[in-house]
Coordinates of C-alpha atoms in Angstrom, one line a residue:
M28 CA 36.7 -8.7 -3.5
R29 CA 33.1 -8.8 -2.1
G30 CA 33.5 -8.5 1.3
S31 CA 30.9 -10.8 2.4
D32 CA 29.6 -14.3 0.9
E33 CA 26.0 -13.2 1.9
L34 CA 25.7 -10.7 -0.9
L35 CA 25.9 -13.4 -3.3
S36 CA 23.0 -14.2 -5.5
Q37 CA 20.9 -17.3 -5.7
S38 CA 19.2 -16.6 -8.8
G39 CA 18.6 -19.6 -10.7
V40 CA 21.1 -21.6 -9.2
T41 CA 20.9 -25.5 -9.3
V42 CA 23.0 -28.2 -7.5
M43 CA 23.2 -31.9 -7.7
A44 CA 22.3 -33.9 -4.9
P45 CA 25.3 -35.4 -2.9
A46 CA 26.5 -38.5 -4.3
A47 CA 25.8 -42.0 -3.7
P48 CA 28.4 -44.4 -2.1
H49 CA 30.8 -46.0 -5.9
H50 CA 28.3 -48.5 -6.9
A51 CA 29.0 -50.7 -10.4
D52 CA 26.4 -49.1 -12.4
N53 CA 27.3 -45.7 -13.0
N54 CA 24.3 -45.0 -14.7
N55 CA 22.4 -46.0 -12.2
Q56 CA 24.0 -43.8 -9.8
D57 CA 23.5 -40.6 -12.5
S58 CA 20.0 -41.2 -12.9
A59 CA 19.0 -41.8 -9.2
A60 CA 21.2 -38.4 -8.5
K61 CA 18.5 -35.5 -8.1
K62 CA 18.6 -31.7 -9.0
V63 CA 17.2 -29.3 -6.1
K64 CA 16.3 -25.7 -7.6
L65 CA 16.8 -23.1 -5.2
E66 CA 14.3 -21.5 -4.2
Q67 CA 14.8 -17.2 -3.9
N68 CA 11.0 -16.7 -3.2
V69 CA 8.5 -17.6 -0.2
G70 CA 6.2 -19.1 -3.0
K71 CA 2.7 -21.0 -2.4
P72 CA 2.1 -23.1 0.8
S73 CA 3.4 -26.3 0.4
R74 CA 4.6 -29.3 2.8
V75 CA 8.2 -28.5 2.0
I76 CA 10.0 -25.8 3.8
H77 CA 13.5 -24.7 2.3
I78 CA 15.8 -23.4 4.8
R79 CA 18.8 -21.0 3.8
N80 CA 21.8 -20.1 5.3
I81 CA 22.2 -23.2 7.4
P82 CA 26.0 -23.7 9.1
N83 CA 28.3 -26.1 7.3
E84 CA 28.0 -28.6 10.3
T85 CA 24.2 -28.6 10.1
T86 CA 22.7 -32.2 11.1
E87 CA 19.8 -33.4 10.0
A88 CA 18.3 -33.6 13.6
E89 CA 18.9 -29.7 13.9
I90 CA 16.7 -29.2 10.9
I91 CA 14.1 -31.7 11.9
Q92 CA 13.9 -30.1 15.8
L93 CA 13.3 -26.4 13.6
G94 CA 9.8 -28.1 12.4
L95 CA 8.8 -30.9 15.0
P96 CA 7.1 -28.0 17.5
F97 CA 4.7 -27.2 14.7
G98 CA 4.0 -31.3 13.7
R99 CA 5.3 -34.4 12.7
V100 CA 8.1 -34.2 10.0
T101 CA 8.0 -37.0 7.5
N102 CA 11.5 -36.5 5.4
V103 CA 14.3 -34.2 5.2
L104 CA 17.4 -33.2 3.2
V105 CA 20.6 -31.5 4.0
L106 CA 22.6 -30.2 1.4
K107 CA 25.6 -28.7 3.3
G108 CA 27.7 -28.1 0.2
K109 CA 25.3 -25.2 -0.4
N110 CA 24.4 -24.2 3.3
Q111 CA 20.6 -25.1 2.4
A112 CA 18.1 -27.8 3.7
F113 CA 14.6 -28.8 2.8
L114 CA 12.0 -30.0 5.5
E115 CA 9.0 -31.9 4.4
M116 CA 5.7 -31.8 7.3
A117 CA 3.3 -34.4 7.5
E118 CA 0.6 -31.9 7.1
E119 CA 0.7 -28.5 4.9
I120 CA -1.2 -27.2 7.8
S121 CA 2.0 -27.8 9.7
A122 CA 4.5 -25.8 7.6
V123 CA 2.3 -23.1 7.4
A124 CA 2.4 -22.3 10.9
M125 CA 6.1 -22.8 10.8
V126 CA 6.7 -20.0 8.0
A127 CA 4.1 -18.1 10.1
Y128 CA 6.2 -18.6 13.2
F129 CA 9.5 -17.6 11.7
G130 CA 8.0 -14.5 9.8
G131 CA 8.0 -12.6 12.8
C132 CA 11.1 -13.7 14.6
V133 CA 15.0 -15.1 13.3
A134 CA 15.0 -18.6 13.2
Q135 CA 19.0 -19.3 14.3
L136 CA 21.0 -22.4 13.9
R137 CA 24.4 -22.7 15.9
G138 CA 24.2 -18.8 16.3
R139 CA 23.5 -18.3 13.1
A140 CA 20.2 -16.9 11.5
V141 CA 18.7 -18.7 8.7
Y142 CA 16.0 -18.3 6.4
V143 CA 12.4 -20.4 6.4
Q144 CA 10.1 -20.2 3.5
F145 CA 8.2 -22.2 1.1
S146 CA 9.3 -24.4 -1.0
N147 CA 8.6 -24.7 -4.9
H148 CA 8.2 -28.9 -4.2
K149 CA 5.0 -30.3 -3.5
E150 CA 6.5 -33.3 -1.5
L151 CA 10.4 -34.0 -1.0
K152 CA 11.3 -37.5 -2.7
T153 CA 14.8 -38.8 -1.5
D154 CA 16.7 -42.0 -2.4
Q155 CA 19.8 -43.4 -2.0
T156 CA 21.9 -40.2 -3.3
H157 CA 20.8 -38.5 -0.5
S158 CA 21.7 -37.1 3.0
N159 CA 18.7 -39.4 4.4
A160 CA 19.8 -42.3 3.8
S161 CA 22.6 -42.0 6.3
A162 CA 22.1 -43.9 10.1
S163 CA 22.1 -40.5 11.3
A164 CA 19.4 -39.0 9.5
Q165 CA 16.9 -42.2 9.8
A166 CA 17.5 -42.1 13.5
A167 CA 16.6 -38.3 13.5
L168 CA 12.9 -39.1 11.6
Q169 CA 12.7 -42.1 13.8
A170 CA 12.9 -39.9 17.0
A171 CA 10.7 -37.2 15.7
Q172 CA 7.8 -39.8 14.9
A173 CA 8.3 -40.9 18.4
I174 CA 8.1 -37.8 19.9
S175 CA 5.3 -36.4 17.9
N176 CA 3.1 -39.6 18.2
S177 CA 4.0 -39.3 22.3
A178 CA 2.7 -35.7 22.0
G179 CA -0.4 -36.8 20.3
A180 CA -1.4 -39.1 23.3
A181 CA -0.3 -37.1 25.6
L182 CA -2.8 -34.3 24.5
V183 CA -5.6 -36.1 24.1
A184 CA -5.3 -37.5 27.6
G185 CA -5.1 -33.9 28.9
A186 CA -8.2 -32.4 27.7
G187 CA -10.2 -35.3 29.1
A188 CA -9.5 -33.7 32.0
A189 CA -10.6 -30.3 31.2
L190 CA -12.5 -28.0 33.3
Q191 CA -15.8 -26.7 32.1
P192 CA -15.7 -22.6 31.4
A193 CA -16.9 -20.9 34.3
N194 CA -20.2 -19.1 34.0
G195 CA -20.9 -20.4 31.0
G196 CA -17.9 -18.3 29.6
T197 CA -19.7 -14.7 29.9
E198 CA -18.3 -11.2 30.7
I199 CA -19.2 -10.1 34.2
Q200 CA -18.1 -6.1 34.9
V201 CA -17.0 -5.1 38.6
M202 CA -16.5 -1.4 39.3
T203 CA -13.8 -1.6 41.6
G204 CA -10.6 -3.1 39.3
G205 CA -9.7 -4.7 42.9
P206 CA -8.4 -8.2 43.5
N207 CA -9.8 -10.8 41.6
T208 CA -9.0 -13.3 39.4
V209 CA -8.5 -11.5 36.0
L210 CA -5.1 -9.8 35.4
R211 CA -4.4 -6.9 33.2
V212 CA -0.8 -7.0 31.6
I213 CA 0.3 -4.5 29.4
I214 CA 3.7 -5.4 27.9
E215 CA 6.1 -2.3 27.3
H216 CA 9.4 -1.7 25.4
M217 CA 8.3 -4.6 23.5
L218 CA 11.1 -5.2 20.8
Y219 CA 10.7 -8.5 20.3
P220 CA 7.0 -10.3 19.9
I221 CA 5.6 -12.2 22.4
V222 CA 3.3 -14.5 21.8
L223 CA 0.6 -16.1 23.8
D224 CA 2.6 -19.1 24.6
V225 CA 5.3 -17.0 26.5
L226 CA 2.6 -15.6 28.1
Y227 CA 1.1 -18.6 29.5
S228 CA 4.7 -20.3 30.3
I229 CA 5.5 -17.2 32.5
F230 CA 1.9 -17.1 34.1
Q231 CA 1.1 -20.7 34.7
R232 CA 4.2 -20.7 37.1
Y233 CA 1.7 -19.0 39.6
G234 CA -1.1 -21.1 39.2
K235 CA -3.4 -22.8 36.6
V236 CA -4.1 -20.5 33.9
L237 CA -7.8 -20.8 33.0
K238 CA -7.8 -18.2 29.6
I239 CA -5.8 -15.6 28.0
V240 CA -7.1 -12.8 25.7
T241 CA -4.5 -10.8 23.5
F242 CA -4.7 -7.5 21.8
T243 CA -3.1 -4.3 20.8
K244 CA -4.9 -1.1 22.7
N245 CA -3.4 2.8 22.3
N246 CA -0.3 1.1 20.6
S247 CA 0.8 -1.2 23.5
F248 CA 0.3 -5.4 23.4
Q249 CA -1.8 -6.3 26.4
A250 CA -3.4 -9.1 27.2
L251 CA -5.8 -10.4 30.1
I252 CA -4.8 -13.2 32.1
Q253 CA -8.0 -15.6 34.2
Y254 CA -7.1 -17.9 37.2
P255 CA -9.1 -19.9 38.9
D256 CA -8.8 -18.2 42.6
T257 CA -7.5 -14.8 43.7
G258 CA -4.8 -16.0 45.1
S259 CA -3.0 -17.2 42.2
A260 CA -3.5 -13.5 40.7
Q261 CA -2.1 -11.9 43.2
M262 CA 0.4 -14.0 43.5
A263 CA 1.5 -13.7 40.1
K264 CA 1.2 -9.9 40.5
T265 CA 3.2 -9.1 43.3
A266 CA 6.0 -11.8 41.5
L267 CA 5.9 -10.4 37.7
D268 CA 4.8 -6.8 38.0
G269 CA 7.7 -4.5 36.7
Q270 CA 9.8 -7.5 35.6
N271 CA 11.4 -8.4 31.8
I272 CA 10.9 -10.9 30.0
Y273 CA 13.8 -10.4 27.9
N274 CA 17.0 -8.7 29.5
G275 CA 16.4 -4.6 29.0
C276 CA 12.8 -4.8 27.7
C277 CA 9.3 -6.2 27.3
T278 CA 8.4 -4.9 30.6
L279 CA 5.5 -6.4 32.4
R280 CA 3.2 -4.0 33.9
I281 CA 0.1 -6.1 35.8
D282 CA -2.9 -4.9 37.4
Y283 CA -6.0 -5.9 38.0
S284 CA -8.8 -6.0 35.6
K285 CA -12.2 -5.1 35.9
M286 CA -13.6 -8.0 34.6
T287 CA -14.0 -11.3 36.9
C288 CA -14.4 -13.9 34.2
L289 CA -13.5 -14.0 30.4
N290 CA -15.4 -15.0 27.5
V291 CA -13.2 -16.6 25.4
K292 CA -14.9 -17.9 21.6
Y293 CA -11.5 -18.7 19.9
N294 CA -8.8 -20.7 20.7
N295 CA -6.0 -19.5 18.3
D296 CA -2.7 -17.1 18.1
K297 CA -4.7 -14.5 19.9
S298 CA -6.5 -15.9 22.5
R299 CA -7.3 -19.2 24.3
D300 CA -9.3 -21.0 26.6
Y301 CA -7.6 -24.0 28.3
T302 CA -10.6 -25.0 30.1
N303 CA -12.0 -25.7 26.5
P304 CA -9.8 -26.8 23.7
T305 CA -12.7 -28.2 21.8
L306 CA -13.5 -24.4 20.4
P307 CA -12.6 -23.2 16.7
S308 CA -10.1 -21.2 15.6
G309 CA -11.9 -19.0 14.1
D310 CA -10.6 -18.3 10.6
G311 CA -8.8 -20.2 8.5
D312 CA -5.1 -19.0 9.3
A313 CA -3.2 -22.3 9.8
H314 CA -0.7 -21.3 12.2
Q315 CA -3.8 -20.2 14.6
L316 CA -4.7 -23.8 14.9
L317 CA -1.8 -24.5 16.8
T318 CA -2.7 -25.3 19.9
S319 CA -0.7 -23.8 23.1
E320 CA -0.5 -27.4 25.4
L321 CA 1.1 -29.2 22.2
M322 CA 4.0 -27.2 21.6
P323 CA 5.5 -27.3 24.8
Q324 CA 4.0 -31.0 25.1
R325 CA 6.2 -31.6 22.6
A326 CA 9.6 -30.0 23.5
R327 CA 9.3 -31.5 26.9
L328 CA 8.9 -34.7 25.2
A329 CA 11.8 -33.7 23.1
L330 CA 14.2 -32.8 25.7
A331 CA 13.3 -36.4 27.6
L332 CA 13.6 -38.3 24.7
A333 CA 17.5 -36.5 23.9
S334 CA 18.6 -36.9 27.4
R335 CA 17.9 -40.5 26.9
M336 CA 19.4 -41.7 23.5
S337 CA 22.6 -42.7 22.6
G338 CA 24.8 -40.8 19.7
G339 CA 23.3 -37.8 20.5
V340 CA 20.4 -37.6 17.9
L341 CA 18.5 -34.8 19.3
A342 CA 21.6 -33.7 21.7
P343 CA 23.9 -30.6 21.5
P344 CA 24.8 -27.8 20.0
F345 CA 20.8 -27.3 19.4
L346 CA 19.2 -27.8 22.2
G347 CA 15.9 -28.3 23.0
L348 CA 12.8 -28.1 20.7
G349 CA 11.4 -25.3 22.8
S350 CA 14.1 -23.1 22.3
G351 CA 12.9 -21.6 19.0
L352 CA 9.9 -20.8 20.1
A353 CA 11.1 -19.3 23.6
S354 CA 13.4 -16.8 22.2
P355 CA 13.2 -14.1 19.6
Y356 CA 16.6 -15.7 18.1
G357 CA 15.3 -19.2 18.5
V358 CA 18.0 -19.6 21.6
G359 CA 16.2 -20.9 25.1
V360 CA 17.4 -20.4 29.0
G361 CA 20.6 -22.2 29.2
G362 CA 19.8 -23.9 25.7
V363 CA 16.3 -25.7 26.9
G364 CA 14.0 -22.7 25.9
L365 CA 10.8 -21.7 27.8
P366 CA 9.8 -25.8 28.9
A367 CA 12.7 -25.0 32.0
F368 CA 11.2 -22.1 33.1
G369 CA 9.7 -23.5 36.2
A370 CA 13.0 -24.5 37.2
L371 CA 13.3 -20.4 37.8
T372 CA 13.4 -19.0 41.1
L373 CA 11.2 -15.1 41.0
T374 CA 11.4 -12.8 43.4
P375 CA 10.6 -9.0 43.4
A376 CA 13.8 -8.1 44.1
S377 CA 15.2 -10.2 41.6
P378 CA 16.0 -9.5 38.0
A379 CA 13.1 -11.9 37.2
L380 CA 12.9 -13.4 33.8
R381 CA 16.5 -11.9 32.8
A382 CA 17.6 -15.6 32.0
L383 CA 15.7 -15.6 29.4
A384 CA 17.8 -13.7 27.2
A385 CA 20.9 -15.0 28.4
P386 CA 21.0 -17.6 25.2
P387 CA 24.9 -19.9 25.4
L388 CA 24.9 -19.1 21.6
P389 CA 26.7 -15.8 19.9
L390 CA 23.3 -13.6 18.7
A391 CA 24.2 -11.3 15.6
T392 CA 25.2 -7.9 16.3
V393 CA 26.5 -7.0 12.7
L394 CA 24.1 -5.8 10.1
L395 CA 25.4 -6.2 6.1
V396 CA 23.4 -3.6 4.6
S397 CA 23.2 -3.7 0.5
N398 CA 21.9 -1.4 -2.5
L399 CA 23.7 1.6 -0.6
N400 CA 23.3 5.1 -3.0
E401 CA 27.5 5.0 -3.2
E402 CA 27.3 8.6 -4.2
M403 CA 25.9 9.9 -1.6
V404 CA 26.3 7.4 1.4
T405 CA 29.1 7.8 3.9
P406 CA 29.6 6.1 7.8
D407 CA 28.3 8.9 9.5
A408 CA 25.1 8.8 7.8
L409 CA 24.3 5.0 8.6
F410 CA 25.9 6.0 12.2
T411 CA 22.7 8.7 11.8
L412 CA 20.1 6.8 10.5
F413 CA 21.0 3.6 12.3
G414 CA 21.2 5.1 15.6
V415 CA 17.3 5.8 15.9
Y416 CA 16.9 2.1 16.7
G417 CA 20.0 1.5 18.4
D418 CA 23.8 2.2 20.0
V419 CA 26.2 1.9 16.3
Q420 CA 29.2 1.0 17.9
R421 CA 31.3 0.6 14.1
V422 CA 30.3 1.2 10.4
K423 CA 32.3 -0.3 7.8
I424 CA 31.3 0.6 4.0
L425 CA 32.8 -2.3 1.9
Y426 CA 36.1 -0.8 0.0
N427 CA 35.5 -2.9 -3.3
K428 CA 31.8 -2.5 -3.3
K429 CA 30.7 1.2 -2.3
D430 CA 27.3 0.2 -2.1
S431 CA 26.8 -2.3 0.9
A432 CA 28.4 -1.7 4.5
L433 CA 28.7 -3.7 7.9
I434 CA 27.1 -2.0 11.3
Q435 CA 27.8 -3.2 14.0
M436 CA 25.0 -2.5 16.8
A437 CA 25.4 -2.2 20.5
E438 CA 22.8 -5.2 21.2
P439 CA 21.3 -8.3 19.7
H440 CA 17.7 -6.4 19.5
Q441 CA 19.1 -3.5 18.4
A442 CA 20.0 -5.2 15.2
H443 CA 16.9 -6.7 14.9
L444 CA 15.2 -3.8 15.3
A445 CA 17.2 -2.4 12.4
M446 CA 16.6 -4.8 10.5
T447 CA 12.5 -5.1 11.0
H448 CA 11.7 -1.1 10.4
M449 CA 14.6 -0.4 7.5
D450 CA 15.0 -3.4 5.3
K451 CA 13.6 -2.2 1.8
L452 CA 13.7 1.9 3.6
R453 CA 14.4 4.2 0.8
V454 CA 17.5 5.8 1.3
F455 CA 19.1 8.4 -0.8
G456 CA 16.7 7.1 -3.5
K457 CA 17.8 3.8 -3.5
A458 CA 15.1 0.4 -1.6
M459 CA 17.9 0.0 0.9
R460 CA 18.1 -4.0 2.1
V461 CA 19.2 -5.1 5.9
M462 CA 20.1 -8.3 7.1
L463 CA 21.8 -10.3 9.8
S464 CA 25.8 -10.7 9.1
K465 CA 27.6 -13.7 9.5
H466 CA 30.5 -11.4 11.3
Q467 CA 30.3 -11.5 15.0
T468 CA 32.4 -7.8 15.0
V469 CA 33.6 -5.2 12.3
Q470 CA 37.2 -5.3 12.1
L471 CA 38.9 -1.9 12.0
P472 CA 41.6 -1.7 9.1
K473 CA 45.2 -2.6 10.1
E474 CA 47.7 0.2 9.8
G475 CA 48.8 0.6 6.0
Q476 CA 45.9 -1.1 4.7
P477 CA 43.7 1.1 1.9
D478 CA 40.0 2.5 3.7
A479 CA 39.9 5.7 2.7
G480 CA 37.8 6.4 5.7
L481 CA 34.8 4.3 5.1
T482 CA 35.4 2.5 8.7
R483 CA 34.6 4.4 11.8
D484 CA 34.7 3.1 15.1
Y485 CA 31.7 5.1 17.0
S486 CA 31.7 3.1 20.6
Q487 CA 32.7 6.3 22.3
S488 CA 30.1 8.5 20.6
P489 CA 28.5 11.0 22.8
L490 CA 25.2 10.7 20.5
H491 CA 24.0 7.3 21.3
R492 CA 20.5 6.8 22.3
F493 CA 20.2 4.2 24.4
K494 CA 23.4 4.0 26.5
K495 CA 22.0 4.3 30.1
P496 CA 20.2 1.1 31.1
G497 CA 16.4 1.3 30.9
S498 CA 16.4 4.4 28.7
K499 CA 12.9 6.3 27.8
N500 CA 14.4 6.5 24.4
Y501 CA 13.4 2.5 24.2
Q502 CA 9.6 3.9 24.4
N503 CA 10.1 6.2 21.6
I504 CA 11.1 3.9 18.5
Y505 CA 8.8 4.0 15.6
P506 CA 9.0 3.0 12.1
P507 CA 10.3 5.8 9.1
S508 CA 7.4 8.2 8.7
A509 CA 6.9 11.4 7.1
T510 CA 7.0 13.2 10.4
L511 CA 9.7 13.7 12.3
H512 CA 9.7 14.4 16.3
L513 CA 12.3 17.0 17.3
S514 CA 13.6 17.5 20.6
N515 CA 16.2 19.6 22.8
I516 CA 14.7 23.0 21.1
P517 CA 16.2 26.1 23.3
A518 CA 13.9 28.7 24.0
T519 CA 15.4 31.4 21.7
V520 CA 14.9 29.2 19.0
S521 CA 11.4 29.8 17.2
E522 CA 9.5 28.4 14.5
D523 CA 10.9 30.1 11.3
D524 CA 14.8 29.8 12.8
I525 CA 13.6 25.7 12.4
K526 CA 12.0 25.6 9.0
D527 CA 15.2 28.2 7.9
A528 CA 17.4 25.6 9.1
F529 CA 15.7 22.9 7.3
T530 CA 15.1 25.4 4.3
K531 CA 19.0 25.9 4.1
R532 CA 19.4 21.9 3.7
G533 CA 17.2 21.5 1.1
F534 CA 14.0 20.3 3.1
A535 CA 10.8 21.9 2.4
I536 CA 8.4 21.7 5.9
K537 CA 4.6 21.1 4.7
V538 CA 3.8 21.2 8.8
F539 CA 5.2 22.5 12.0
K540 CA 4.2 22.3 15.5
F541 CA 5.6 23.0 18.6
F542 CA 4.2 20.5 21.7
P543 CA 1.6 23.1 23.2
K544 CA 3.0 22.1 26.9
D545 CA 6.5 22.0 26.1
R546 CA 8.4 24.2 23.3
K547 CA 11.6 21.7 23.7
M548 CA 9.8 19.7 21.1
A549 CA 8.0 20.3 18.3
L550 CA 6.7 18.2 15.5
V551 CA 7.6 18.8 11.5
Q552 CA 6.0 16.8 8.6
L553 CA 8.0 16.3 5.3
P554 CA 6.5 15.7 2.0
S555 CA 7.5 12.0 1.6
I556 CA 9.4 9.5 4.1
D557 CA 12.0 9.3 1.7
D558 CA 12.4 13.4 2.7
A559 CA 12.1 12.7 6.4
V560 CA 14.9 9.8 6.1
A561 CA 17.3 12.2 4.8
A562 CA 16.1 15.0 6.8
L563 CA 16.8 13.2 9.9
I564 CA 20.3 12.1 8.8
K565 CA 21.4 15.9 8.0
M566 CA 19.6 17.3 10.9
H567 CA 20.0 15.6 13.8
N568 CA 22.7 17.4 16.2
Y569 CA 22.6 20.5 14.0
Q570 CA 23.6 23.3 16.8
L571 CA 20.6 25.7 17.5
S572 CA 22.6 27.5 20.0
E573 CA 26.1 27.3 21.8
S574 CA 25.0 24.6 24.0
N575 CA 22.0 23.2 22.2
H576 CA 22.1 20.3 19.6
L577 CA 18.4 19.4 18.0
R578 CA 18.0 16.2 18.0
V579 CA 15.3 14.2 15.4
S580 CA 13.5 11.0 15.4
F581 CA 10.6 9.1 13.5
S582 CA 7.2 10.2 15.0
K583 CA 4.4 8.0 15.8
S584 CA 2.1 11.0 15.0
S585 CA 0.8 12.8 11.6
I586 CA 0.4 16.7 11.8

């Protein structure tokens, strides 16, 4: 038993296209069939997108809807028997934008993670033997064409009414930082990537947003947002300060900037001047050329079209073309994504943007981990390591494939964090692979079923780091590094005591440093990240005294 069909390799596999209905001339039928090689690598940019791991029931319309927010779709091919699809965009720039976007967040169809990459094919040549010959595929392509044309016309019309940049677009400094038209926004606990268009969708509810500039400072994602008047800025600050974009994370901290006007030179994924849509992108990255007006506009038009069409070509289960841009997992509010945000009512006392994190489809909490060192790995070791990024509920090392395991996290964003930070991480000498699993839960072994202690339930463990809502531990999540953060050190324990404890477990400490103002915490630097990972597994919860157990996590700092 493999334990999971996700372990199957696709290297070198070729599949035949679906057969056409019976024809008198079998030779013509055979010659019309097309072989499609399943690409495993991302490859060079191409107009054709390769989408893997799609559900069996996926329709052509659902595949088209993944690509439509990024540009015009010209062809589609769904290989249902192989859980794969190909999508052809009208322009390579659109394909590059799509791959770039879904490279930073997980795309989902019907609650299942799908993988988006470039195809080796430069164009998608299909004929009557392929799925796009069906009435449903043709209808979906025609609907996509209509949406693209409508969105383009709406964008041109909107640009004609654009305002001119205030004060010639120059920055003006003021000393007080009191109420003015520019807000400074800091996003804390940013477990999901926040793109500029998400900020625009949120803040435009309180007034016309003129300009947005995003940047990273002091390891935090920040934005400057300019309104035309102080009233709109004050309303947005009052309503949104302290609220969460997604449930339990991505918290907005808002104050007034010292600037009264932003100088925006480029319209790209880092900055946008909505009063001047003709600004250049600033570089050659195609994904930065997407305008914020175009994607929400296409999404709204597609929703409107879907509601009017008979036959459900663009209807559920993948509702709302804005969905893929509105949620880290490609699912939006009540199935309609961010374009429906204006219908929400926010007050300072409300749970704020919580609705954005309540999608109707199940989100993955189970991870498939492979290429483990089966001689050394244990459920407890995986519990400790993955517990750095979330509360591990269950661990199952596969009985017939002990270099692989299923790990169930408490929340989808915790699974996403663990996958982001630990895929390809070397653990006990091997590069571990981490991906989302198709399983919704990790099953405990039935009575009498052989298991050899390979499955463990940790749901009641006292060692969970994030069980308290809004835990401060979310603020201290960092990628694996050679420097470890130690805490819960009793006053009676010295530097030599800690060094000796590490040495007895086989770890050499290069540098040790107590925190100057708090000797309950310290930093230790190991020779390598591999050593630090192994040390974290072995030393976390190490008993230092009768009532103190060491707490270990990765540090953002080096000594």
